PDB file of C-alpha atoms in Angstrom:
ATOM      1  CA  UNK A   1     230.583 -30.146 -10.702  1.00  0.00           C
ATOM      2  CA  UNK A   2     230.933 -31.330  -7.097  1.00  0.00           C
ATOM      3  CA  UNK A   3     231.288 -28.488  -4.631  1.00  0.00           C
ATOM      4  CA  UNK A   4     234.495 -28.349  -2.555  1.00  0.00           C
ATOM      5  CA  UNK A   5     234.108 -29.874   0.889  1.00  0.00           C
ATOM      6  CA  UNK A   6     234.605 -26.484   2.563  1.00  0.00           C
ATOM      7  CA  UNK A   7     231.871 -24.940   0.392  1.00  0.00           C
ATOM      8  CA  UNK A   8     229.443 -27.788   1.104  1.00  0.00           C
ATOM      9  CA  UNK A   9     230.199 -27.541   4.823  1.00  0.00           C
ATOM     10  CA  UNK A  10     229.489 -23.821   4.703  1.00  0.00           C
ATOM     11  CA  UNK A  11     226.179 -24.466   2.957  1.00  0.00           C
ATOM     12  CA  UNK A  12     225.352 -27.122   5.557  1.00  0.00           C
ATOM     13  CA  UNK A  13     225.843 -24.569   8.345  1.00  0.00           C
ATOM     14  CA  UNK A  14     223.472 -22.198   6.556  1.00  0.00           C
ATOM     15  CA  UNK A  15     221.011 -25.055   6.085  1.00  0.00           C
ATOM     16  CA  UNK A  16     221.233 -25.924   9.792  1.00  0.00           C
ATOM     17  CA  UNK A  17     220.306 -22.352  10.637  1.00  0.00           C
ATOM     18  CA  UNK A  18     217.446 -22.503   8.126  1.00  0.00           C
ATOM     19  CA  UNK A  19     216.083 -25.703   9.664  1.00  0.00           C
ATOM     20  CA  UNK A  20     216.203 -24.174  13.138  1.00  0.00           C
ATOM     21  CA  UNK A  21     214.354 -21.121  11.816  1.00  0.00           C
ATOM     22  CA  UNK A  22     211.738 -23.442  10.298  1.00  0.00           C
ATOM     23  CA  UNK A  23     211.251 -25.236  13.621  1.00  0.00           C
ATOM     24  CA  UNK A  24     210.649 -21.921  15.362  1.00  0.00           C
ATOM     25  CA  UNK A  25     208.456 -20.358  12.695  1.00  0.00           C
ATOM     26  CA  UNK A  26     206.277 -23.483  12.538  1.00  0.00           C
ATOM     27  CA  UNK A  27     206.120 -23.749  16.327  1.00  0.00           C
ATOM     28  CA  UNK A  28     207.368 -27.348  16.239  1.00  0.00           C
ATOM     29  CA  UNK A  29     207.861 -29.083  19.584  1.00  0.00           C
ATOM     30  CA  UNK A  30     209.842 -32.167  20.640  1.00  0.00           C
ATOM     31  CA  UNK A  31     208.453 -35.196  18.830  1.00  0.00           C
ATOM     32  CA  UNK A  32     207.006 -33.193  15.920  1.00  0.00           C
ATOM     33  CA  UNK A  33     208.048 -34.337  12.467  1.00  0.00           C
ATOM     34  CA  UNK A  34     209.883 -32.150   9.966  1.00  0.00           C
ATOM     35  CA  UNK A  35     209.168 -32.114   6.219  1.00  0.00           C
ATOM     36  CA  UNK A  36     210.920 -34.732   4.107  1.00  0.00           C
ATOM     37  CA  UNK A  37     214.559 -34.319   3.140  1.00  0.00           C
ATOM     38  CA  UNK A  38     213.506 -33.431  -0.422  1.00  0.00           C
ATOM     39  CA  UNK A  39     211.005 -30.836   0.801  1.00  0.00           C
ATOM     40  CA  UNK A  40     213.569 -29.333   3.138  1.00  0.00           C
ATOM     41  CA  UNK A  41     216.127 -29.114   0.334  1.00  0.00           C
ATOM     42  CA  UNK A  42     213.623 -27.255  -1.828  1.00  0.00           C
ATOM     43  CA  UNK A  43     212.614 -24.955   1.021  1.00  0.00           C
ATOM     44  CA  UNK A  44     216.241 -24.151   1.859  1.00  0.00           C
ATOM     45  CA  UNK A  45     217.399 -23.883  -1.756  1.00  0.00           C
ATOM     46  CA  UNK A  46     220.235 -26.387  -1.323  1.00  0.00           C
ATOM     47  CA  UNK A  47     221.002 -29.892  -2.546  1.00  0.00           C
ATOM     48  CA  UNK A  48     219.812 -33.026  -0.774  1.00  0.00           C
ATOM     49  CA  UNK A  49     223.393 -34.003   0.231  1.00  0.00           C
ATOM     50  CA  UNK A  50     223.780 -30.595   1.897  1.00  0.00           C
ATOM     51  CA  UNK A  51     220.403 -31.013   3.592  1.00  0.00           C
ATOM     52  CA  UNK A  52     221.405 -34.483   4.776  1.00  0.00           C
ATOM     53  CA  UNK A  53     224.630 -33.118   6.246  1.00  0.00           C
ATOM     54  CA  UNK A  54     222.681 -30.364   8.007  1.00  0.00           C
ATOM     55  CA  UNK A  55     220.246 -32.895   9.472  1.00  0.00           C
ATOM     56  CA  UNK A  56     223.117 -35.040  10.751  1.00  0.00           C
ATOM     57  CA  UNK A  57     224.747 -31.986  12.324  1.00  0.00           C
ATOM     58  CA  UNK A  58     221.551 -31.028  14.133  1.00  0.00           C
ATOM     59  CA  UNK A  59     221.088 -34.618  15.271  1.00  0.00           C
ATOM     60  CA  UNK A  60     224.591 -34.570  16.792  1.00  0.00           C
ATOM     61  CA  UNK A  61     223.587 -31.457  18.725  1.00  0.00           C
ATOM     62  CA  UNK A  62     220.397 -33.247  19.852  1.00  0.00           C
ATOM     63  CA  UNK A  63     218.223 -30.637  18.164  1.00  0.00           C
ATOM     64  CA  UNK A  64     216.840 -33.327  15.865  1.00  0.00           C
ATOM     65  CA  UNK A  65     216.257 -37.040  16.159  1.00  0.00           C
ATOM     66  CA  UNK A  66     216.777 -38.823  12.862  1.00  0.00           C
ATOM     67  CA  UNK A  67     216.878 -42.364  14.276  1.00  0.00           C
ATOM     68  CA  UNK A  68     215.249 -44.970  12.058  1.00  0.00           C
ATOM     69  CA  UNK A  69     212.442 -42.673  10.990  1.00  0.00           C
ATOM     70  CA  UNK A  70     212.091 -41.618   7.355  1.00  0.00           C
ATOM     71  CA  UNK A  71     211.664 -38.038   8.508  1.00  0.00           C
ATOM     72  CA  UNK A  72     213.550 -36.123  11.173  1.00  0.00           C
ATOM     73  CA  UNK A  73     211.769 -35.170  14.361  1.00  0.00           C
ATOM     74  CA  UNK A  74     212.427 -32.366  16.814  1.00  0.00           C
ATOM     75  CA  UNK A  75     214.390 -33.862  19.700  1.00  0.00           C
ATOM     76  CA  UNK A  76     213.916 -33.371  23.405  1.00  0.00           C
ATOM     77  CA  UNK A  77     216.987 -31.380  24.538  1.00  0.00           C
ATOM     78  CA  UNK A  78     219.420 -33.292  26.726  1.00  0.00           C
ATOM     79  CA  UNK A  79     222.955 -32.957  28.024  1.00  0.00           C
ATOM     80  CA  UNK A  80     224.726 -35.137  25.436  1.00  0.00           C
ATOM     81  CA  UNK A  81     225.943 -32.288  23.211  1.00  0.00           C
ATOM     82  CA  UNK A  82     227.100 -30.272  26.227  1.00  0.00           C
ATOM     83  CA  UNK A  83     228.961 -33.348  27.476  1.00  0.00           C
ATOM     84  CA  UNK A  84     230.881 -33.615  24.214  1.00  0.00           C
ATOM     85  CA  UNK A  85     231.858 -29.947  24.381  1.00  0.00           C
ATOM     86  CA  UNK A  86     232.922 -30.245  28.021  1.00  0.00           C
ATOM     87  CA  UNK A  87     234.946 -33.383  27.383  1.00  0.00           C
ATOM     88  CA  UNK A  88     236.674 -31.758  24.402  1.00  0.00           C
ATOM     89  CA  UNK A  89     237.343 -28.526  26.300  1.00  0.00           C
ATOM     90  CA  UNK A  90     238.888 -30.401  29.210  1.00  0.00           C
ATOM     91  CA  UNK A  91     241.489 -32.036  27.002  1.00  0.00           C
ATOM     92  CA  UNK A  92     242.050 -29.448  24.280  1.00  0.00           C
ATOM     93  CA  UNK A  93     241.835 -26.194  26.236  1.00  0.00           C
ATOM     94  CA  UNK A  94     243.739 -27.319  29.303  1.00  0.00           C
ATOM     95  CA  UNK A  95     240.847 -27.186  31.750  1.00  0.00           C
ATOM     96  CA  UNK A  96     241.831 -29.035  34.895  1.00  0.00           C
ATOM     97  CA  UNK A  97     239.592 -31.518  36.663  1.00  0.00           C
ATOM     98  CA  UNK A  98     239.689 -29.256  39.711  1.00  0.00           C
ATOM     99  CA  UNK A  99     238.432 -26.339  37.586  1.00  0.00           C
ATOM    100  CA  UNK A 100     235.592 -28.515  36.338  1.00  0.00           C
ATOM    101  CA  UNK A 101     234.781 -29.495  39.918  1.00  0.00           C
ATOM    102  CA  UNK A 102     234.757 -25.829  40.937  1.00  0.00           C
ATOM    103  CA  UNK A 103     232.129 -24.998  38.298  1.00  0.00           C
ATOM    104  CA  UNK A 104     230.103 -28.079  39.152  1.00  0.00           C
ATOM    105  CA  UNK A 105     230.227 -27.181  42.837  1.00  0.00           C
ATOM    106  CA  UNK A 106     228.857 -23.696  42.097  1.00  0.00           C
ATOM    107  CA  UNK A 107     225.949 -25.190  40.172  1.00  0.00           C
ATOM    108  CA  UNK A 108     225.147 -27.898  42.687  1.00  0.00           C
ATOM    109  CA  UNK A 109     225.201 -25.588  45.686  1.00  0.00           C
ATOM    110  CA  UNK A 110     222.318 -23.799  43.981  1.00  0.00           C
ATOM    111  CA  UNK A 111     220.472 -26.898  42.793  1.00  0.00           C
ATOM    112  CA  UNK A 112     220.514 -28.519  46.223  1.00  0.00           C
ATOM    113  CA  UNK A 113     219.048 -25.382  47.824  1.00  0.00           C
ATOM    114  CA  UNK A 114     216.320 -25.176  45.191  1.00  0.00           C
ATOM    115  CA  UNK A 115     215.639 -28.909  45.502  1.00  0.00           C
ATOM    116  CA  UNK A 116     215.120 -28.521  49.245  1.00  0.00           C
ATOM    117  CA  UNK A 117     212.529 -25.835  48.560  1.00  0.00           C
ATOM    118  CA  UNK A 118     210.814 -27.312  45.511  1.00  0.00           C
ATOM    119  CA  UNK A 119     211.193 -31.091  45.638  1.00  0.00           C
ATOM    120  CA  UNK A 120     208.157 -33.342  45.416  1.00  0.00           C
ATOM    121  CA  UNK A 121     207.520 -35.988  48.031  1.00  0.00           C
ATOM    122  CA  UNK A 122     208.337 -38.639  45.426  1.00  0.00           C
ATOM    123  CA  UNK A 123     211.688 -37.023  44.603  1.00  0.00           C
ATOM    124  CA  UNK A 124     212.647 -36.708  48.271  1.00  0.00           C
ATOM    125  CA  UNK A 125     211.733 -40.341  48.907  1.00  0.00           C
ATOM    126  CA  UNK A 126     213.699 -41.483  45.860  1.00  0.00           C
ATOM    127  CA  UNK A 127     216.805 -39.622  47.019  1.00  0.00           C
ATOM    128  CA  UNK A 128     216.687 -41.413  50.370  1.00  0.00           C
ATOM    129  CA  UNK A 129     216.055 -44.703  48.577  1.00  0.00           C
ATOM    130  CA  UNK A 130     219.140 -44.149  46.407  1.00  0.00           C
ATOM    131  CA  UNK A 131     221.308 -43.671  49.495  1.00  0.00           C
ATOM    132  CA  UNK A 132     219.986 -46.975  50.862  1.00  0.00           C
ATOM    133  CA  UNK A 133     220.903 -48.636  47.582  1.00  0.00           C
ATOM    134  CA  UNK A 134     224.356 -47.028  47.761  1.00  0.00           C
ATOM    135  CA  UNK A 135     225.030 -48.607  51.160  1.00  0.00           C
ATOM    136  CA  UNK A 136     224.067 -51.986  49.701  1.00  0.00           C
ATOM    137  CA  UNK A 137     226.172 -51.436  46.566  1.00  0.00           C
ATOM    138  CA  UNK A 138     229.181 -50.587  48.748  1.00  0.00           C
ATOM    139  CA  UNK A 139     229.589 -54.294  49.431  1.00  0.00           C
ATOM    140  CA  UNK A 140     230.115 -54.950  45.712  1.00  0.00           C
ATOM    141  CA  UNK A 141     232.122 -53.284  42.955  1.00  0.00           C
ATOM    142  CA  UNK A 142     232.289 -49.564  42.357  1.00  0.00           C
ATOM    143  CA  UNK A 143     230.435 -49.436  39.012  1.00  0.00           C
ATOM    144  CA  UNK A 144     226.919 -49.766  40.437  1.00  0.00           C
ATOM    145  CA  UNK A 145     227.748 -47.303  43.182  1.00  0.00           C
ATOM    146  CA  UNK A 146     229.026 -44.795  40.617  1.00  0.00           C
ATOM    147  CA  UNK A 147     225.795 -44.978  38.619  1.00  0.00           C
ATOM    148  CA  UNK A 148     223.745 -44.487  41.787  1.00  0.00           C
ATOM    149  CA  UNK A 149     225.888 -41.475  42.666  1.00  0.00           C
ATOM    150  CA  UNK A 150     225.276 -39.992  39.210  1.00  0.00           C
ATOM    151  CA  UNK A 151     221.542 -40.635  39.515  1.00  0.00           C
ATOM    152  CA  UNK A 152     221.517 -38.985  42.959  1.00  0.00           C
ATOM    153  CA  UNK A 153     222.983 -35.695  41.715  1.00  0.00           C
ATOM    154  CA  UNK A 154     220.887 -35.759  38.550  1.00  0.00           C
ATOM    155  CA  UNK A 155     217.705 -36.158  40.592  1.00  0.00           C
ATOM    156  CA  UNK A 156     218.651 -33.193  42.791  1.00  0.00           C
ATOM    157  CA  UNK A 157     219.147 -31.058  39.686  1.00  0.00           C
ATOM    158  CA  UNK A 158     215.756 -32.138  38.333  1.00  0.00           C
ATOM    159  CA  UNK A 159     214.127 -31.465  41.684  1.00  0.00           C
ATOM    160  CA  UNK A 160     215.392 -27.864  41.459  1.00  0.00           C
ATOM    161  CA  UNK A 161     212.577 -27.234  38.995  1.00  0.00           C
ATOM    162  CA  UNK A 162     214.937 -25.634  36.471  1.00  0.00           C
ATOM    163  CA  UNK A 163     215.529 -27.778  33.384  1.00  0.00           C
ATOM    164  CA  UNK A 164     218.647 -25.833  32.416  1.00  0.00           C
ATOM    165  CA  UNK A 165     220.289 -26.689  35.735  1.00  0.00           C
ATOM    166  CA  UNK A 166     219.431 -30.336  35.100  1.00  0.00           C
ATOM    167  CA  UNK A 167     221.057 -30.250  31.646  1.00  0.00           C
ATOM    168  CA  UNK A 168     224.177 -28.512  32.936  1.00  0.00           C
ATOM    169  CA  UNK A 169     224.656 -30.900  35.851  1.00  0.00           C
ATOM    170  CA  UNK A 170     224.064 -33.947  33.647  1.00  0.00           C
ATOM    171  CA  UNK A 171     226.691 -32.697  31.181  1.00  0.00           C
ATOM    172  CA  UNK A 172     229.403 -33.293  33.796  1.00  0.00           C
ATOM    173  CA  UNK A 173     228.890 -37.060  33.937  1.00  0.00           C
ATOM    174  CA  UNK A 174     231.252 -37.668  31.023  1.00  0.00           C
ATOM    175  CA  UNK A 175     233.996 -36.324  33.313  1.00  0.00           C
ATOM    176  CA  UNK A 176     232.627 -38.008  36.430  1.00  0.00           C
ATOM    177  CA  UNK A 177     232.783 -41.443  34.839  1.00  0.00           C
ATOM    178  CA  UNK A 178     236.497 -40.854  34.213  1.00  0.00           C
ATOM    179  CA  UNK A 179     237.372 -39.543  37.680  1.00  0.00           C
ATOM    180  CA  UNK A 180     235.001 -41.571  39.872  1.00  0.00           C
ATOM    181  CA  UNK A 181     237.147 -44.754  39.890  1.00  0.00           C
ATOM    182  CA  UNK A 182     240.136 -42.627  40.933  1.00  0.00           C
ATOM    183  CA  UNK A 183     238.185 -41.295  43.901  1.00  0.00           C
ATOM    184  CA  UNK A 184     237.069 -44.833  44.770  1.00  0.00           C
ATOM    185  CA  UNK A 185     240.671 -46.059  44.896  1.00  0.00           C
ATOM    186  CA  UNK A 186     241.806 -42.985  46.841  1.00  0.00           C
ATOM    187  CA  UNK A 187     239.153 -43.676  49.485  1.00  0.00           C
ATOM    188  CA  UNK A 188     241.145 -46.771  50.176  1.00  0.00           C
ATOM    189  CA  UNK A 189     239.223 -48.305  53.073  1.00  0.00           C
ATOM    190  CA  UNK A 190     235.642 -49.322  53.695  1.00  0.00           C
ATOM    191  CA  UNK A 191     235.017 -46.673  56.360  1.00  0.00           C
ATOM    192  CA  UNK A 192     236.110 -43.792  54.127  1.00  0.00           C
ATOM    193  CA  UNK A 193     233.803 -45.008  51.373  1.00  0.00           C
ATOM    194  CA  UNK A 194     230.952 -45.434  53.838  1.00  0.00           C
ATOM    195  CA  UNK A 195     231.515 -41.898  55.158  1.00  0.00           C
ATOM    196  CA  UNK A 196     231.108 -40.594  51.600  1.00  0.00           C
ATOM    197  CA  UNK A 197     227.716 -42.281  51.339  1.00  0.00           C
ATOM    198  CA  UNK A 198     226.741 -40.918  54.761  1.00  0.00           C
ATOM    199  CA  UNK A 199     227.326 -37.450  53.329  1.00  0.00           C
ATOM    200  CA  UNK A 200     224.886 -38.250  50.516  1.00  0.00           C
ATOM    201  CA  UNK A 201     222.441 -39.417  53.166  1.00  0.00           C
ATOM    202  CA  UNK A 202     222.753 -36.081  54.991  1.00  0.00           C
ATOM    203  CA  UNK A 203     222.028 -34.233  51.740  1.00  0.00           C
ATOM    204  CA  UNK A 204     218.947 -36.382  51.085  1.00  0.00           C
ATOM    205  CA  UNK A 205     217.711 -36.000  54.680  1.00  0.00           C
ATOM    206  CA  UNK A 206     218.042 -32.207  54.500  1.00  0.00           C
ATOM    207  CA  UNK A 207     216.119 -32.133  51.215  1.00  0.00           C
ATOM    208  CA  UNK A 208     213.409 -34.318  52.735  1.00  0.00           C
ATOM    209  CA  UNK A 209     213.189 -31.853  55.646  1.00  0.00           C
ATOM    210  CA  UNK A 210     213.122 -28.941  53.159  1.00  0.00           C
ATOM    211  CA  UNK A 211     216.067 -27.420  54.998  1.00  0.00           C
ATOM    212  CA  UNK A 212     217.961 -25.518  52.278  1.00  0.00           C
ATOM    213  CA  UNK A 213     220.730 -24.287  54.590  1.00  0.00           C
ATOM    214  CA  UNK A 214     221.509 -27.760  55.902  1.00  0.00           C
ATOM    215  CA  UNK A 215     221.355 -29.173  52.369  1.00  0.00           C
ATOM    216  CA  UNK A 216     223.919 -26.601  51.183  1.00  0.00           C
ATOM    217  CA  UNK A 217     226.203 -27.362  54.125  1.00  0.00           C
ATOM    218  CA  UNK A 218     226.103 -31.086  53.379  1.00  0.00           C
ATOM    219  CA  UNK A 219     226.724 -30.496  49.657  1.00  0.00           C
ATOM    220  CA  UNK A 220     229.663 -28.221  50.478  1.00  0.00           C
ATOM    221  CA  UNK A 221     231.093 -30.952  52.715  1.00  0.00           C
ATOM    222  CA  UNK A 222     230.644 -33.439  49.876  1.00  0.00           C
ATOM    223  CA  UNK A 223     232.595 -31.310  47.400  1.00  0.00           C
ATOM    224  CA  UNK A 224     235.317 -30.536  49.946  1.00  0.00           C
ATOM    225  CA  UNK A 225     235.813 -34.271  50.274  1.00  0.00           C
ATOM    226  CA  UNK A 226     235.786 -34.874  46.509  1.00  0.00           C
ATOM    227  CA  UNK A 227     238.365 -32.155  45.879  1.00  0.00           C
ATOM    228  CA  UNK A 228     240.603 -33.444  48.673  1.00  0.00           C
ATOM    229  CA  UNK A 229     240.397 -37.056  47.512  1.00  0.00           C
ATOM    230  CA  UNK A 230     241.335 -36.202  43.918  1.00  0.00           C
ATOM    231  CA  UNK A 231     244.178 -33.963  45.055  1.00  0.00           C
ATOM    232  CA  UNK A 232     245.578 -36.816  47.134  1.00  0.00           C
ATOM    233  CA  UNK A 233     245.424 -38.947  44.007  1.00  0.00           C
ATOM    234  CA  UNK A 234     247.412 -36.329  42.100  1.00  0.00           C
ATOM    235  CA  UNK A 235     244.467 -34.981  40.077  1.00  0.00           C
ATOM    236  CA  UNK A 236     244.851 -31.193  39.882  1.00  0.00           C
TER     237      UNK A 236
END
């Protein structure tokens, strides 16, 4: 007799926990392959459909990569699952964009200071190169400039040397891609948009100089501007 959906879902949650325990007990690392679906079902004491549902759930959370492979592999953690949670929380729990910006600001004030202290020469050079590309992209549409902006902040988070900071900062881009065009339109003239890029340039220059205090000041200025621009556009 087919199990009720709720019962199968409950078993899938238990199976997900069992698979995570298996990964830890076997010391599996990103890229390592798990046993076959049939072997997992036997190990967990559940049916193959339940095991399949558990594998899909863990893949959604980016704990596993099931891709086109016949067997699941341990995934490299990324920000995609956190992005989904953040996006859902913003719309279902009444989080405002300004509240999201406040949390992001707190994180990035720390990441920029750490980046100034820990960045590699290659990372510092790339940050300055991105600002050069941003000035060039300013003459075109906003989409390329937005992606450069996202890459700029992501690189700072990576340069902090703390992978968790990098994941948390990257999780905000699902919101950024929704609000960035609003900020672009609110910065209605060329000079205002250029001034925004100049602020990025000051951040990159401070990181290159390994001046954490100046980097924090420039990042604070950047977020002050972002908050003000969105407020002018009616985004609270």
